[in-house]
Amino acid sequence: MEHKARSQEVLGLLARETHEHRVATVMVTHDHDVLHHCDRVVEMVDGRLAS
């Protein structure tokens, strides 16, 4: 399995577990291709949080 496919599989698992157990998961990434797994996205701009 290629790296990108494995990453998507792992992120899907994390998303399912997060929703199933009703907990929060914090993910920090530069990869915009994984954002569709997130319920909320907060960005940093010039060292400050921007929603």
Short mmCIF file of N, CA, C and O in Angstrom, two decimals:
data_model
loop_
_atom_site.label_atom_id
_atom_site.label_comp_id
_atom_site.label_asym_id
_atom_site.label_seq_id
_atom_site.Cartn_x
_atom_site.Cartn_y
_atom_site.Cartn_z
N MET A 1 0.86 -1.19 0.00
CA MET A 1 0.00 0.00 0.00
C MET A 1 0.90 1.24 0.00
O MET A 1 1.88 1.30 0.73
N GLU A 2 0.57 2.20 -0.81
CA GLU A 2 1.40 3.41 -0.87
C GLU A 2 1.21 4.27 0.37
O GLU A 2 0.22 4.17 1.09
N HIS A 3 2.18 5.14 0.61
CA HIS A 3 2.20 5.99 1.80
C HIS A 3 0.93 6.83 1.95
O HIS A 3 0.35 6.91 3.03
N LYS A 4 0.50 7.48 0.87
CA LYS A 4 -0.67 8.36 0.92
C LYS A 4 -1.93 7.58 1.31
O LYS A 4 -2.73 8.03 2.13
N ALA A 5 -2.09 6.41 0.73
CA ALA A 5 -3.26 5.57 1.04
C ALA A 5 -3.23 5.12 2.49
O ALA A 5 -4.26 5.10 3.17
N ARG A 6 -2.05 4.76 3.00
CA ARG A 6 -1.92 4.34 4.40
C ARG A 6 -2.25 5.51 5.32
O ARG A 6 -2.93 5.32 6.33
N SER A 7 -1.78 6.70 4.99
CA SER A 7 -2.09 7.88 5.80
C SER A 7 -3.59 8.13 5.88
O SER A 7 -4.13 8.39 6.95
N GLN A 8 -4.26 8.03 4.73
CA GLN A 8 -5.71 8.23 4.71
C GLN A 8 -6.43 7.17 5.54
O GLN A 8 -7.40 7.46 6.23
N GLU A 9 -5.93 5.94 5.48
CA GLU A 9 -6.53 4.85 6.26
C GLU A 9 -6.40 5.12 7.76
O GLU A 9 -7.35 4.96 8.52
N VAL A 10 -5.23 5.54 8.19
CA VAL A 10 -4.99 5.83 9.61
C VAL A 10 -5.84 7.01 10.07
O VAL A 10 -6.46 6.97 11.14
N LEU A 11 -5.90 8.06 9.26
CA LEU A 11 -6.71 9.22 9.64
C LEU A 11 -8.20 8.88 9.69
O LEU A 11 -8.92 9.38 10.55
N GLY A 12 -8.66 8.04 8.79
CA GLY A 12 -10.05 7.59 8.84
C GLY A 12 -10.34 6.82 10.12
O GLY A 12 -11.39 7.00 10.74
N LEU A 13 -9.41 5.98 10.52
CA LEU A 13 -9.56 5.22 11.77
C LEU A 13 -9.61 6.17 12.96
O LEU A 13 -10.47 6.03 13.83
N LEU A 14 -8.71 7.15 13.01
CA LEU A 14 -8.73 8.13 14.10
C LEU A 14 -10.05 8.90 14.14
O LEU A 14 -10.62 9.12 15.21
N ALA A 15 -10.55 9.30 12.98
CA ALA A 15 -11.82 10.04 12.92
C ALA A 15 -12.98 9.18 13.42
O ALA A 15 -13.81 9.65 14.21
N ARG A 16 -13.03 7.93 13.00
CA ARG A 16 -14.11 7.04 13.45
C ARG A 16 -14.05 6.82 14.97
O ARG A 16 -15.07 6.89 15.65
N GLU A 17 -12.86 6.55 15.49
CA GLU A 17 -12.70 6.33 16.93
C GLU A 17 -13.07 7.58 17.72
O GLU A 17 -13.69 7.50 18.77
N THR A 18 -12.67 8.74 17.21
CA THR A 18 -12.98 10.01 17.87
C THR A 18 -14.49 10.20 17.97
O THR A 18 -15.01 10.52 19.04
N HIS A 19 -15.21 9.97 16.88
CA HIS A 19 -16.67 10.14 16.90
C HIS A 19 -17.35 9.05 17.72
O HIS A 19 -18.27 9.34 18.49
N GLU A 20 -16.89 7.83 17.58
CA GLU A 20 -17.51 6.71 18.31
C GLU A 20 -17.40 6.89 19.83
O GLU A 20 -18.34 6.62 20.56
N HIS A 21 -16.26 7.35 20.29
CA HIS A 21 -16.02 7.49 21.73
C HIS A 21 -16.30 8.90 22.25
O HIS A 21 -16.12 9.16 23.44
N ARG A 22 -16.76 9.77 21.33
CA ARG A 22 -17.13 11.13 21.70
C ARG A 22 -16.02 11.83 22.48
O ARG A 22 -16.24 12.36 23.58
N VAL A 23 -14.84 11.81 21.91
CA VAL A 23 -13.68 12.47 22.50
C VAL A 23 -13.10 13.46 21.48
O VAL A 23 -13.49 13.45 20.32
N ALA A 24 -12.17 14.27 21.93
CA ALA A 24 -11.49 15.21 21.04
C ALA A 24 -10.15 14.63 20.62
O ALA A 24 -9.48 13.95 21.39
N THR A 25 -9.78 14.90 19.40
CA THR A 25 -8.47 14.55 18.88
C THR A 25 -7.89 15.81 18.25
O THR A 25 -8.56 16.48 17.49
N VAL A 26 -6.66 16.11 18.61
CA VAL A 26 -5.99 17.28 18.05
C VAL A 26 -4.95 16.79 17.06
O VAL A 26 -4.12 15.95 17.39
N MET A 27 -5.01 17.31 15.85
CA MET A 27 -4.07 16.92 14.82
C MET A 27 -3.38 18.19 14.32
O MET A 27 -4.05 19.20 14.04
N VAL A 28 -2.07 18.14 14.22
CA VAL A 28 -1.30 19.26 13.69
C VAL A 28 -0.64 18.78 12.40
O VAL A 28 0.06 17.77 12.41
N THR A 29 -0.88 19.50 11.31
CA THR A 29 -0.35 19.06 10.02
C THR A 29 -0.19 20.23 9.06
O THR A 29 -0.82 21.27 9.23
N HIS A 30 0.65 20.03 8.08
CA HIS A 30 0.77 20.97 6.97
C HIS A 30 0.07 20.42 5.73
O HIS A 30 0.00 21.09 4.71
N ASP A 31 -0.46 19.21 5.82
CA ASP A 31 -1.06 18.50 4.69
C ASP A 31 -2.54 18.83 4.56
O ASP A 31 -3.38 18.31 5.29
N HIS A 32 -2.89 19.71 3.64
CA HIS A 32 -4.29 20.11 3.45
C HIS A 32 -5.16 18.98 2.91
O HIS A 32 -6.38 19.05 3.02
N ASP A 33 -4.56 17.94 2.39
CA ASP A 33 -5.33 16.81 1.85
C ASP A 33 -6.03 16.00 2.93
O ASP A 33 -6.89 15.18 2.63
N VAL A 34 -5.69 16.19 4.19
CA VAL A 34 -6.29 15.40 5.27
C VAL A 34 -7.38 16.16 6.01
O VAL A 34 -8.05 15.61 6.87
N LEU A 35 -7.62 17.41 5.64
CA LEU A 35 -8.56 18.25 6.38
C LEU A 35 -10.00 17.76 6.30
O LEU A 35 -10.80 18.07 7.17
N HIS A 36 -10.33 16.98 5.27
CA HIS A 36 -11.72 16.49 5.16
C HIS A 36 -12.08 15.52 6.30
O HIS A 36 -13.24 15.25 6.53
N HIS A 37 -11.09 15.05 7.04
CA HIS A 37 -11.34 14.19 8.19
C HIS A 37 -11.70 15.00 9.44
O HIS A 37 -12.14 14.44 10.43
N CYS A 38 -11.51 16.31 9.39
CA CYS A 38 -11.66 17.16 10.57
C CYS A 38 -13.04 17.79 10.65
O CYS A 38 -13.60 18.18 9.63
N ASP A 39 -13.54 17.91 11.86
CA ASP A 39 -14.81 18.61 12.09
C ASP A 39 -14.59 20.11 12.20
O ASP A 39 -15.47 20.91 11.91
N ARG A 40 -13.41 20.50 12.66
CA ARG A 40 -13.07 21.90 12.84
C ARG A 40 -11.61 22.09 12.49
O ARG A 40 -10.76 21.28 12.86
N VAL A 41 -11.31 23.17 11.80
CA VAL A 41 -9.94 23.49 11.42
C VAL A 41 -9.61 24.88 11.94
O VAL A 41 -10.37 25.82 11.73
N VAL A 42 -8.51 24.99 12.64
CA VAL A 42 -8.01 26.27 13.13
C VAL A 42 -6.62 26.44 12.55
O VAL A 42 -5.80 25.54 12.62
N GLU A 43 -6.36 27.58 11.97
CA GLU A 43 -5.06 27.83 11.34
C GLU A 43 -4.23 28.79 12.17
O GLU A 43 -4.77 29.61 12.92
N MET A 44 -2.91 28.69 12.00
CA MET A 44 -2.00 29.66 12.59
C MET A 44 -1.52 30.58 11.47
O MET A 44 -1.10 30.11 10.43
N VAL A 45 -1.61 31.87 11.72
CA VAL A 45 -1.12 32.88 10.78
C VAL A 45 -0.19 33.79 11.55
O VAL A 45 -0.61 34.40 12.55
N ASP A 46 1.04 33.86 11.12
CA ASP A 46 2.05 34.68 11.80
C ASP A 46 2.14 34.38 13.29
O ASP A 46 2.21 35.29 14.12
N GLY A 47 2.05 33.10 13.63
CA GLY A 47 2.20 32.68 15.03
C GLY A 47 0.97 32.86 15.90
O GLY A 47 1.01 32.65 17.11
N ARG A 48 -0.15 33.23 15.29
CA ARG A 48 -1.40 33.42 16.05
C ARG A 48 -2.50 32.52 15.49
O ARG A 48 -2.54 32.28 14.30
N LEU A 49 -3.38 32.08 16.38
CA LEU A 49 -4.50 31.24 15.95
C LEU A 49 -5.52 32.09 15.20
O LEU A 49 -5.86 33.19 15.62
N ALA A 50 -6.00 31.55 14.09
CA ALA A 50 -7.03 32.20 13.29
C ALA A 50 -8.02 31.12 12.86
O ALA A 50 -7.62 30.13 12.28
N SER A 51 -9.29 31.28 13.19
CA SER A 51 -10.26 30.22 12.86
C SER A 51 -10.93 30.44 11.54
O SER A 51 -10.81 31.40 10.88
#
